[in-house]
Short mmCIF file of C-alpha atoms in Angstrom, two decimals:
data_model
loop_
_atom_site.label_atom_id
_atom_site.label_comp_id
_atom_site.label_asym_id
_atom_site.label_seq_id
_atom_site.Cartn_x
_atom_site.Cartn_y
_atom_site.Cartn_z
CA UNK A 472 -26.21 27.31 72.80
CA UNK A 473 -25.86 25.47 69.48
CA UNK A 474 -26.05 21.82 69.52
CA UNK A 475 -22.19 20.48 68.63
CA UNK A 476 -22.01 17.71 66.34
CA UNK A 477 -18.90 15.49 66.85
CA UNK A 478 -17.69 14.34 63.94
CA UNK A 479 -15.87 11.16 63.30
CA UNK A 480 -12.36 11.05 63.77
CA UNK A 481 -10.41 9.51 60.57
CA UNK A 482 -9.10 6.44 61.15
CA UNK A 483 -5.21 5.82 60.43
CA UNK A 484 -3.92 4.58 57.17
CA UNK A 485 -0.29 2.94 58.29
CA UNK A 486 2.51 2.47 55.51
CA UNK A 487 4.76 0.18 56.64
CA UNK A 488 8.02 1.64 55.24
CA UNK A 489 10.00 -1.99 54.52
CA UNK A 490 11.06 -1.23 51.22
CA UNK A 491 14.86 -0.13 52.16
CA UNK A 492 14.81 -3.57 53.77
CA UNK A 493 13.35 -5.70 51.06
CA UNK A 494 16.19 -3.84 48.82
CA UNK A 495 18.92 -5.14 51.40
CA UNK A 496 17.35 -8.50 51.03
CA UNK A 497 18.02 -8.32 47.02
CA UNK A 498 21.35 -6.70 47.17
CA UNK A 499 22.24 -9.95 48.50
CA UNK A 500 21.41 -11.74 45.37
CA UNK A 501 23.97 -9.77 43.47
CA UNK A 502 21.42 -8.42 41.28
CA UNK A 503 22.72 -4.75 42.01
CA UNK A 504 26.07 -3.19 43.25
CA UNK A 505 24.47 0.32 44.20
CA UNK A 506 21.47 2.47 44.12
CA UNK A 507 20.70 6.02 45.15
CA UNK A 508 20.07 5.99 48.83
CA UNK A 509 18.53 9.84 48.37
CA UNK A 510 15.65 8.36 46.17
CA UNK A 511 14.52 5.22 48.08
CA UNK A 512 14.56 7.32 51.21
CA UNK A 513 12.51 9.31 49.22
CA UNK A 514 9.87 6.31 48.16
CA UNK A 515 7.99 6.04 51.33
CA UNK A 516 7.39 9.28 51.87
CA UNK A 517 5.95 9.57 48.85
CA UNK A 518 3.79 7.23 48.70
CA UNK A 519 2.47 8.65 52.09
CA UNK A 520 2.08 11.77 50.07
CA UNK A 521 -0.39 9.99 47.60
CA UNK A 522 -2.10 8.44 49.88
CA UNK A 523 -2.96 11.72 51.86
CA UNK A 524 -4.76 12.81 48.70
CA UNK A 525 -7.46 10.64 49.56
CA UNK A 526 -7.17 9.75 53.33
CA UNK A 527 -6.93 12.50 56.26
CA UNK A 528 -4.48 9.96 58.42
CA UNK A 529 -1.63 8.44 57.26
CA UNK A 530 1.26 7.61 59.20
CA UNK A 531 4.68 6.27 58.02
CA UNK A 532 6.54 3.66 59.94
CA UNK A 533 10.06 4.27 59.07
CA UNK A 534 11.74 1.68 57.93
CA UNK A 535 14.78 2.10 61.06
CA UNK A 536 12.32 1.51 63.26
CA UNK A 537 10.81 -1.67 61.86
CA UNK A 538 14.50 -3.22 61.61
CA UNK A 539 15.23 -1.60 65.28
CA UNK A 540 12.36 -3.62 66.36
CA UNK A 541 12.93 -6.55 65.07
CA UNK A 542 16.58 -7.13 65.79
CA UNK A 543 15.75 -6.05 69.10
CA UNK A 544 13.25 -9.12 69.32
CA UNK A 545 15.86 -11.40 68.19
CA UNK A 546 18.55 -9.80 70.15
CA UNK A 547 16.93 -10.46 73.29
CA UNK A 548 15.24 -13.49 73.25
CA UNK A 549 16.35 -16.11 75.23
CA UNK A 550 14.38 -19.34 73.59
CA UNK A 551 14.63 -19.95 69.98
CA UNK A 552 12.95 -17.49 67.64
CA UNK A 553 10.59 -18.42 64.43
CA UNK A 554 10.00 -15.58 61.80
CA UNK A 555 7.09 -14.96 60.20
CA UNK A 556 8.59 -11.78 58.45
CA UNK A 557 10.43 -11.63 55.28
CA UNK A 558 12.14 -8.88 56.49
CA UNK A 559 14.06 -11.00 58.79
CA UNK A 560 17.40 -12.66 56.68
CA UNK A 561 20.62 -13.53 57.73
CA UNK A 562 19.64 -13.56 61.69
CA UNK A 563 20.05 -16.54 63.60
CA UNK A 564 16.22 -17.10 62.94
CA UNK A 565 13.74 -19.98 60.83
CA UNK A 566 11.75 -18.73 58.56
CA UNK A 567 7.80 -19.50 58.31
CA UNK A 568 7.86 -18.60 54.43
CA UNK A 569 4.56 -18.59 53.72
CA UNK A 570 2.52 -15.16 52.26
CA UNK A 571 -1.04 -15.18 50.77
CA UNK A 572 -2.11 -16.57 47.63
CA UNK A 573 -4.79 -15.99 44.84
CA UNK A 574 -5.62 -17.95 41.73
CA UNK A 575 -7.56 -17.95 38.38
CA UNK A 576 -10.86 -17.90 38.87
CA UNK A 577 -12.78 -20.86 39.29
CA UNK A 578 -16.76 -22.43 38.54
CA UNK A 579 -17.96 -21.10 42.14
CA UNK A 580 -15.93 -17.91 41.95
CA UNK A 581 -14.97 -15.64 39.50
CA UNK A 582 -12.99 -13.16 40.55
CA UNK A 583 -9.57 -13.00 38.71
CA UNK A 584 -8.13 -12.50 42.15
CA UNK A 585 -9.41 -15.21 43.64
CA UNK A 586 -8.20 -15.75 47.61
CA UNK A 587 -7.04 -19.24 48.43
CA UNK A 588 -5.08 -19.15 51.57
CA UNK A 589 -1.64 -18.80 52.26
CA UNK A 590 1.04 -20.85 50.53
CA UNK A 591 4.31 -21.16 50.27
CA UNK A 592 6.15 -18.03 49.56
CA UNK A 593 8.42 -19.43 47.04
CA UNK A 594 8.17 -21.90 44.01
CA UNK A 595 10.93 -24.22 45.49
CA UNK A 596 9.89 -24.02 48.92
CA UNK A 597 8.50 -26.59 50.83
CA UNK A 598 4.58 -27.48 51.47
CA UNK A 599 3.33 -26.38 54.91
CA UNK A 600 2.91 -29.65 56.47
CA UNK A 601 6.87 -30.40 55.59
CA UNK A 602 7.50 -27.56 56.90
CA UNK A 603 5.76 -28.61 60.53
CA UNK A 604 7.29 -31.97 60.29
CA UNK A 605 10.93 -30.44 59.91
CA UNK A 606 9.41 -27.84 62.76
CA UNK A 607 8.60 -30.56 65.22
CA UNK A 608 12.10 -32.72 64.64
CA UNK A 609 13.62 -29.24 65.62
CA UNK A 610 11.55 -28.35 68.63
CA UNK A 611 8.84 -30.57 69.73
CA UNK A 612 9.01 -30.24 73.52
CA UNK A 613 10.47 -26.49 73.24
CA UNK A 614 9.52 -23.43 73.91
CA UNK A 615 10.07 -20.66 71.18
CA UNK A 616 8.94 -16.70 69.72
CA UNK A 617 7.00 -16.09 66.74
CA UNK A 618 8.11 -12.66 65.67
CA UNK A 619 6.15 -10.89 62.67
CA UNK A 620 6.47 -7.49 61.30
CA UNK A 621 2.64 -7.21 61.24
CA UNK A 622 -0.24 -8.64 62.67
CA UNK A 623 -3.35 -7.64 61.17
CA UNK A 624 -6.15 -10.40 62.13
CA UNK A 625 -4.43 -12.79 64.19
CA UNK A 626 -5.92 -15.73 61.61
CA UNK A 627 -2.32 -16.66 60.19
CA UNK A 628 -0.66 -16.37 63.89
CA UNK A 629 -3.34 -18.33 65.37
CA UNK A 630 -2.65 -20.70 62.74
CA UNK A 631 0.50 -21.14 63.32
CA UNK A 632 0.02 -21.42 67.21
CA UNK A 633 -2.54 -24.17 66.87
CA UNK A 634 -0.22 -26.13 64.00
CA UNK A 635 2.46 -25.70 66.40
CA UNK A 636 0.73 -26.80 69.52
CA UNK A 637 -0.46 -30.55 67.64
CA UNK A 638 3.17 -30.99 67.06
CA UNK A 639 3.93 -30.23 70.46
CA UNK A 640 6.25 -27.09 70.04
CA UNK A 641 4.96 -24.13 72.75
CA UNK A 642 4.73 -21.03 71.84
CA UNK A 643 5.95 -19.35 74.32
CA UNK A 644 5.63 -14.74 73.06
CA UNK A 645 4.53 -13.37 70.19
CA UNK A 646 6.34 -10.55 68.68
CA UNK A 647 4.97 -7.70 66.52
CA UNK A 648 6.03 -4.49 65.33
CA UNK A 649 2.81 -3.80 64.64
CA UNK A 650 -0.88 -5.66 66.24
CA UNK A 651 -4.41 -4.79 65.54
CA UNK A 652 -6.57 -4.85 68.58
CA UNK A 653 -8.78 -6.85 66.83
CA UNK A 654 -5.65 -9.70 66.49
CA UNK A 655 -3.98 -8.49 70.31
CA UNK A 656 -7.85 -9.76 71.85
CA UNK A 657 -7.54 -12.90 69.65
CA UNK A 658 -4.38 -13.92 70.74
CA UNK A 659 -5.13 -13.03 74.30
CA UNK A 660 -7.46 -16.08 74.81
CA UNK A 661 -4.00 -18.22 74.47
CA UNK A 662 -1.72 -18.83 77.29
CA UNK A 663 1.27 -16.88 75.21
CA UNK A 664 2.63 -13.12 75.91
CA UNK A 665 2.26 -10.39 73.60
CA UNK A 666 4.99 -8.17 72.89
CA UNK A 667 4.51 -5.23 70.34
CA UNK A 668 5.80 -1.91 69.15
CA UNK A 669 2.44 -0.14 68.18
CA UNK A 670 -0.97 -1.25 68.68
CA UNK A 671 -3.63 0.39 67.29
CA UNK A 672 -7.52 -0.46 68.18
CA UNK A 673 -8.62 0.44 64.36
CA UNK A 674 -7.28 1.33 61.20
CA UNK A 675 -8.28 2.08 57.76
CA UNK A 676 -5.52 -0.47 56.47
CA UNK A 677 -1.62 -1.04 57.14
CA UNK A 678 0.18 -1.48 53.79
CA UNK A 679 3.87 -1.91 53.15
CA UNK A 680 6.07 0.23 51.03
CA UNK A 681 7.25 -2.96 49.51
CA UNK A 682 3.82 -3.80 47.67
CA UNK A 683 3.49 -1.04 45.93
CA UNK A 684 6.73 -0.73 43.99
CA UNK A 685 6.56 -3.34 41.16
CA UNK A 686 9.81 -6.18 40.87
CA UNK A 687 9.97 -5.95 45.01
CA UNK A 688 11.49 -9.27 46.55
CA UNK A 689 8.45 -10.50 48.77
CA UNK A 690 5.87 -7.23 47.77
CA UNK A 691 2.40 -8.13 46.88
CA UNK A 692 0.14 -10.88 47.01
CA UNK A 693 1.45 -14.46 44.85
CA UNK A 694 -0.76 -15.83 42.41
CA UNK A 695 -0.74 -19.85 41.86
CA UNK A 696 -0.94 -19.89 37.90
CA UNK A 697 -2.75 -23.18 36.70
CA UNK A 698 0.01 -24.88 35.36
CA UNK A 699 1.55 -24.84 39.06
CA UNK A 700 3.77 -21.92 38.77
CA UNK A 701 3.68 -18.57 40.70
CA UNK A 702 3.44 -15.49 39.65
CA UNK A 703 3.27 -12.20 41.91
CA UNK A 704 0.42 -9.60 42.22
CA UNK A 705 1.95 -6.32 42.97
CA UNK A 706 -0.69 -3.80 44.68
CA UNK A 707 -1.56 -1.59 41.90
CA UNK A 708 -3.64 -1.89 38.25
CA UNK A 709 -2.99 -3.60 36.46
CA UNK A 710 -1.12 -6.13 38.48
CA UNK A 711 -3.27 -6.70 41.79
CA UNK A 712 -6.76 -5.10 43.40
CA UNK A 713 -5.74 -2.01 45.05
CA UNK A 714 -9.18 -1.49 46.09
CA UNK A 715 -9.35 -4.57 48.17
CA UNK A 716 -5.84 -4.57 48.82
CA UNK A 717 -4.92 -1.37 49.89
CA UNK A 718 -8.54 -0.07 50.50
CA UNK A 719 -8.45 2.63 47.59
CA UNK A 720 -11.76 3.79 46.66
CA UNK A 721 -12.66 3.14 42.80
CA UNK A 722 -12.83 7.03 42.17
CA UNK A 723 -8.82 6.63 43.60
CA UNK A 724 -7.67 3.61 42.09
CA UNK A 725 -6.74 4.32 38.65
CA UNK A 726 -4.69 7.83 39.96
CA UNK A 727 -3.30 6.14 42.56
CA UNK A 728 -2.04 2.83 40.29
CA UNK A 729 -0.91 5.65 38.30
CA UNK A 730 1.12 7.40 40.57
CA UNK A 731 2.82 4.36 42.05
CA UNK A 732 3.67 3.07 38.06
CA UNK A 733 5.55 5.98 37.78
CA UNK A 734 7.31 5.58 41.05
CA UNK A 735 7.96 2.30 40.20
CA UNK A 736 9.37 3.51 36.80
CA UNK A 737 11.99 5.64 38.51
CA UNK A 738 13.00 3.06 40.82
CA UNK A 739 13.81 0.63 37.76
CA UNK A 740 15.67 3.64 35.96
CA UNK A 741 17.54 4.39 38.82
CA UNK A 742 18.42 1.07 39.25
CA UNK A 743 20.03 0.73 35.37
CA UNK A 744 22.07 4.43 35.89
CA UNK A 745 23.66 3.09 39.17
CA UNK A 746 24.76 -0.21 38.03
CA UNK A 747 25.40 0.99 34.26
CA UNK A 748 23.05 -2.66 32.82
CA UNK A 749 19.54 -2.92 32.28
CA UNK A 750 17.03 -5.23 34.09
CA UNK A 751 14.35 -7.68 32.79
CA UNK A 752 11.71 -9.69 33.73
CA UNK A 753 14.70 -12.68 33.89
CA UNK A 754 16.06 -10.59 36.98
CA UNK A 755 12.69 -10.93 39.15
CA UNK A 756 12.26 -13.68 41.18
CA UNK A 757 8.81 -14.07 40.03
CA UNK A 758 7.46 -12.87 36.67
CA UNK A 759 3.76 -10.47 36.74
CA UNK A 760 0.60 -11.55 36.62
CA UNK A 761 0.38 -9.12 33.64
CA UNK A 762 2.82 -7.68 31.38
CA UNK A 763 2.78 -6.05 27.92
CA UNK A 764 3.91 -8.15 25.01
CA UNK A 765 7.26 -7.51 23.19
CA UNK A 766 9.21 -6.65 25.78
CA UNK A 767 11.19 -7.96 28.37
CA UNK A 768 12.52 -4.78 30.15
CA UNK A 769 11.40 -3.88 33.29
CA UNK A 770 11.52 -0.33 32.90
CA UNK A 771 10.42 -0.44 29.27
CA UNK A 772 7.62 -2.09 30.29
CA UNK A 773 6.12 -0.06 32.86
CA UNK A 774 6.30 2.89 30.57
CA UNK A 775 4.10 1.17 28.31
CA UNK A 776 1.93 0.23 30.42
CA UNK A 777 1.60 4.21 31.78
CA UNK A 778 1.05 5.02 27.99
CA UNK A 779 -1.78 2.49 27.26
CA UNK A 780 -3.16 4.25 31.07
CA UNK A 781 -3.14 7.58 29.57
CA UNK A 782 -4.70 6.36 26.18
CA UNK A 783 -7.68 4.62 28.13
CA UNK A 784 -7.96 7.37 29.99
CA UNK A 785 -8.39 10.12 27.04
CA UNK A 786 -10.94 7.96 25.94
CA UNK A 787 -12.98 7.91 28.57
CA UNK A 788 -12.87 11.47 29.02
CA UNK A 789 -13.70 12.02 25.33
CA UNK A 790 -16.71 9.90 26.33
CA UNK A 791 -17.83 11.43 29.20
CA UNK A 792 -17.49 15.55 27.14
CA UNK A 793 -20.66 16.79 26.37
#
């Protein structure tokens, strides 16, 4: 009998479809009267298309399901209930609005993307330790939830769980549509319960839908600018690092950016037919880390940005022809 060689089963690539609920979020801004419910249904499965070009696994959390859960959290706690999701508004919850953060780069590290921690998720919001002092005057000597959409590590619960416990506010479950094992283990060594939709031991990455479309309220990664301001990093070229990000290999990145340009192209179009106005970078609620110079349209913008891709890209094809 022939020797039979196992091989490796492919690890899942989630999408976390939030987008639809990120678009609720900005409806209620006013920015919009209508879109076209067929296409943004249409968005997260196809960016789980593109993404099966280069991974065998990927699996789409439906955006139903992720509000199912978390209204369901909410719904049935009985102590007071903290948010660490965005995609939690207009629910008798607080909000922990706080997201990760990179920066220019700096004498001991120069990547343009450089990670500094998690910081407010807003440019008028307030610092983190306000935010624990108006925390503890709320509930020091309570019990409450932490709910989150996902929990990848455990570093920013924990985090939370340890700021929380030095003000004296117990944590009493911790809510997740989605946990790593890796986080579920970590969070096991405190004396808190663990409730979750979907656990999965590993993963390739999760991703939301949301950080992939460019203009998204809350999608990407924020960028503290060195005059103070923020900017956001969406997950694509030439916005963010989709390799480090989203875990695209570098043979993928530049096809993939590509792809999700274009998507993000149609969504701005889309948006301009249904509500009969155009949109600008005015209308975002943080401007781009990059963006091409003379124009202020969204959609104008992109497409420029797509042309200057395909220019590079002839290029380097002419230079790689015999």
């Amino acid at each position: 009998m022939k020797n039979t060689v196992l091989l490796p089963k492919a690890l899942p690539y989630i999408v976390f479809n939030d987008l639809p609920i990120s678009l609720k979020k900005l409806q209620k801004t006013h920015l919009f009267q209508s879109v076209d419910a067929d296409f943004i249904n249409k968005i997260g499965p196809e960016i789980q298309k593109v993404l099966s070009l280069y991974f065998k696994d990927v699996r789409l959390v439906e955006s139903a399901d992720i509000q199912f859960c978390l209204q369901s959290f909410v719904q049935q706690s009985q102590l007071p209930v903290l948010s660490m999701s965005p995609l939690l508004f207009g629910e008798s919850v607080d909000n922990i609005s706080f997201s990760r953060c990179c920066a220019p780069p700096s004498a001991e590290d120069n990547n343009i993307f450089r990670y500094i921690g998690r910081r407010p998720r807003y440019q008028d919001a307030p610092s983190y330790q306000d935010m624990l002092s108006v925390f503890k005057s709320q509930y020091a000597g309570q019990r409450v939830n932490i709910i989150d959409d996902i929990v990848f590590s455990g570093e920013s619960m924990i985090g939370i769980i340890d700021a929380f416990t030095s003000c004296g506010i117990i944590v009493d479950t911790v809510c997740a549509c989605v946990i790593l094992d890796r986080a579920y283990q970590a969070l096991s060594a405190y004396d808190i319960k663990i409730v979750y939709q979907n656990k999965y031991d590993s993963v390739t990455d999760v991703v939301c839908s949301r950080d992939f479309i460019f203009g998204i309220p809350d999608g990407g990664v924020n960028y503290l600018n060195n005059d103070g301001s923020i900017s956001f990093c969406t997950y694509i070229e030439p916005f963010g690092d989709v390799r480090k990000w989203a875990s695209i290999q570098d043979t993928h990145a530049r096809h993939f950016s590509h792809q999700m340009l274009n998507l993000s192209y149609q969504f701005w179009t889309m948006m301009e037919q249904n509500n009969n106005r155009t949109y600008s970078l005015a209308d975002l609620q943080k401007k781009p880390t990059f963006w091409p110079v003379g124009t202020d349209n969204i959609a104008n913008g992109l497409l420029s940005i797509m042309a200057e891709f395909n220019s590079m890209d002839k290029v380097l094809h002419a230079e790689e022809s015999p």
